[in-house]
């Protein structure tokens, strides 16, 4: 369940930042870069802030973690 929430949240943030960069300001593309860098960082360090937040909110971790996506 954790992976599902993680993917929905990250996917929504990427799409939102792209839409904002097209219609508001190209500087919103930096938010997309930030998301990508955090995904790469979590793959190497196995540390994911979003995962910690979701677990504290009560989302069940059913085997996998967002760091292993």
JSON list of C-alpha atoms in Angstrom, two decimals:
[
{"chain": "A", "resi": 1, "resn": "UNK", "atom": "CA", "xyz": [0.00, 0.00, 0.00]},
{"chain": "A", "resi": 2, "resn": "UNK", "atom": "CA", "xyz": [2.90, 2.33, 0.75]},
{"chain": "A", "resi": 3, "resn": "UNK", "atom": "CA", "xyz": [4.22, 1.99, -2.81]},
{"chain": "A", "resi": 4, "resn": "UNK", "atom": "CA", "xyz": [0.81, 2.87, -4.22]},
{"chain": "A", "resi": 5, "resn": "UNK", "atom": "CA", "xyz": [0.53, 6.05, -2.16]},
{"chain": "A", "resi": 6, "resn": "UNK", "atom": "CA", "xyz": [4.13, 6.94, -2.96]},
{"chain": "A", "resi": 7, "resn": "UNK", "atom": "CA", "xyz": [3.67, 6.59, -6.71]},
{"chain": "A", "resi": 8, "resn": "UNK", "atom": "CA", "xyz": [0.40, 8.53, -6.73]},
{"chain": "A", "resi": 9, "resn": "UNK", "atom": "CA", "xyz": [1.85, 11.41, -4.70]},
{"chain": "A", "resi": 10, "resn": "UNK", "atom": "CA", "xyz": [5.11, 11.65, -6.68]},
{"chain": "A", "resi": 11, "resn": "UNK", "atom": "CA", "xyz": [3.32, 11.32, -10.02]},
{"chain": "A", "resi": 12, "resn": "UNK", "atom": "CA", "xyz": [0.87, 14.05, -9.04]},
{"chain": "A", "resi": 13, "resn": "UNK", "atom": "CA", "xyz": [3.69, 16.35, -7.93]},
{"chain": "A", "resi": 14, "resn": "UNK", "atom": "CA", "xyz": [5.55, 15.84, -11.23]},
{"chain": "A", "resi": 15, "resn": "UNK", "atom": "CA", "xyz": [2.45, 16.51, -13.33]},
{"chain": "A", "resi": 16, "resn": "UNK", "atom": "CA", "xyz": [1.55, 19.54, -11.22]},
{"chain": "A", "resi": 17, "resn": "UNK", "atom": "CA", "xyz": [5.03, 21.02, -11.55]},
{"chain": "A", "resi": 18, "resn": "UNK", "atom": "CA", "xyz": [5.00, 20.54, -15.33]},
{"chain": "A", "resi": 19, "resn": "UNK", "atom": "CA", "xyz": [1.59, 22.22, -15.64]},
{"chain": "A", "resi": 20, "resn": "UNK", "atom": "CA", "xyz": [2.76, 25.09, -13.42]},
{"chain": "A", "resi": 21, "resn": "UNK", "atom": "CA", "xyz": [5.92, 25.48, -15.49]},
{"chain": "A", "resi": 22, "resn": "UNK", "atom": "CA", "xyz": [3.87, 25.77, -18.68]},
{"chain": "A", "resi": 23, "resn": "UNK", "atom": "CA", "xyz": [1.14, 28.09, -17.42]},
{"chain": "A", "resi": 24, "resn": "UNK", "atom": "CA", "xyz": [2.75, 30.06, -14.56]},
{"chain": "A", "resi": 25, "resn": "UNK", "atom": "CA", "xyz": [6.54, 30.20, -14.77]},
{"chain": "A", "resi": 26, "resn": "UNK", "atom": "CA", "xyz": [9.32, 28.04, -16.26]},
{"chain": "A", "resi": 27, "resn": "UNK", "atom": "CA", "xyz": [11.01, 28.18, -12.85]},
{"chain": "A", "resi": 28, "resn": "UNK", "atom": "CA", "xyz": [8.55, 25.51, -11.64]},
{"chain": "A", "resi": 29, "resn": "UNK", "atom": "CA", "xyz": [10.63, 23.02, -13.64]},
{"chain": "A", "resi": 30, "resn": "UNK", "atom": "CA", "xyz": [13.15, 23.20, -10.77]},
{"chain": "A", "resi": 31, "resn": "UNK", "atom": "CA", "xyz": [10.56, 21.47, -8.61]},
{"chain": "A", "resi": 32, "resn": "UNK", "atom": "CA", "xyz": [10.51, 18.60, -11.11]},
{"chain": "A", "resi": 33, "resn": "UNK", "atom": "CA", "xyz": [14.31, 18.46, -10.96]},
{"chain": "A", "resi": 34, "resn": "UNK", "atom": "CA", "xyz": [14.12, 18.38, -7.14]},
{"chain": "A", "resi": 35, "resn": "UNK", "atom": "CA", "xyz": [11.73, 15.41, -7.27]},
{"chain": "A", "resi": 36, "resn": "UNK", "atom": "CA", "xyz": [13.98, 13.53, -9.68]},
{"chain": "A", "resi": 37, "resn": "UNK", "atom": "CA", "xyz": [17.09, 14.14, -7.59]},
{"chain": "A", "resi": 38, "resn": "UNK", "atom": "CA", "xyz": [15.29, 12.92, -4.48]},
{"chain": "A", "resi": 39, "resn": "UNK", "atom": "CA", "xyz": [14.18, 9.74, -6.27]},
{"chain": "A", "resi": 40, "resn": "UNK", "atom": "CA", "xyz": [17.77, 9.04, -7.33]},
{"chain": "A", "resi": 41, "resn": "UNK", "atom": "CA", "xyz": [19.08, 9.85, -3.84]},
{"chain": "A", "resi": 42, "resn": "UNK", "atom": "CA", "xyz": [16.59, 7.50, -2.19]},
{"chain": "A", "resi": 43, "resn": "UNK", "atom": "CA", "xyz": [17.62, 4.67, -4.49]},
{"chain": "A", "resi": 44, "resn": "UNK", "atom": "CA", "xyz": [21.22, 4.90, -3.26]},
{"chain": "A", "resi": 45, "resn": "UNK", "atom": "CA", "xyz": [20.73, 5.83, 0.40]},
{"chain": "A", "resi": 46, "resn": "UNK", "atom": "CA", "xyz": [17.53, 3.84, 1.08]},
{"chain": "A", "resi": 47, "resn": "UNK", "atom": "CA", "xyz": [16.19, 6.93, 2.89]},
{"chain": "A", "resi": 48, "resn": "UNK", "atom": "CA", "xyz": [12.95, 8.54, 1.75]},
{"chain": "A", "resi": 49, "resn": "UNK", "atom": "CA", "xyz": [11.29, 11.41, 3.62]},
{"chain": "A", "resi": 50, "resn": "UNK", "atom": "CA", "xyz": [7.93, 10.77, 1.94]},
{"chain": "A", "resi": 51, "resn": "UNK", "atom": "CA", "xyz": [8.04, 7.16, 3.13]},
{"chain": "A", "resi": 52, "resn": "UNK", "atom": "CA", "xyz": [8.67, 8.30, 6.71]},
{"chain": "A", "resi": 53, "resn": "UNK", "atom": "CA", "xyz": [5.78, 10.78, 6.52]},
{"chain": "A", "resi": 54, "resn": "UNK", "atom": "CA", "xyz": [3.39, 8.19, 5.10]},
{"chain": "A", "resi": 55, "resn": "UNK", "atom": "CA", "xyz": [4.31, 5.62, 7.76]},
{"chain": "A", "resi": 56, "resn": "UNK", "atom": "CA", "xyz": [3.74, 8.22, 10.51]},
{"chain": "A", "resi": 57, "resn": "UNK", "atom": "CA", "xyz": [0.33, 8.91, 8.96]},
{"chain": "A", "resi": 58, "resn": "UNK", "atom": "CA", "xyz": [-0.50, 5.22, 9.35]},
{"chain": "A", "resi": 59, "resn": "UNK", "atom": "CA", "xyz": [0.01, 3.84, 5.86]},
{"chain": "A", "resi": 60, "resn": "UNK", "atom": "CA", "xyz": [0.97, 0.16, 6.04]},
{"chain": "A", "resi": 61, "resn": "UNK", "atom": "CA", "xyz": [4.27, -0.96, 4.50]},
{"chain": "A", "resi": 62, "resn": "UNK", "atom": "CA", "xyz": [3.51, -4.26, 2.78]},
{"chain": "A", "resi": 63, "resn": "UNK", "atom": "CA", "xyz": [6.99, -5.54, 2.03]},
{"chain": "A", "resi": 64, "resn": "UNK", "atom": "CA", "xyz": [8.44, -2.91, -0.30]},
{"chain": "A", "resi": 65, "resn": "UNK", "atom": "CA", "xyz": [9.52, 0.63, 0.28]},
{"chain": "A", "resi": 66, "resn": "UNK", "atom": "CA", "xyz": [9.66, 3.67, -1.95]},
{"chain": "A", "resi": 67, "resn": "UNK", "atom": "CA", "xyz": [13.45, 3.50, -1.79]},
{"chain": "A", "resi": 68, "resn": "UNK", "atom": "CA", "xyz": [13.35, 0.25, -3.73]},
{"chain": "A", "resi": 69, "resn": "UNK", "atom": "CA", "xyz": [11.08, 1.55, -6.52]}
]
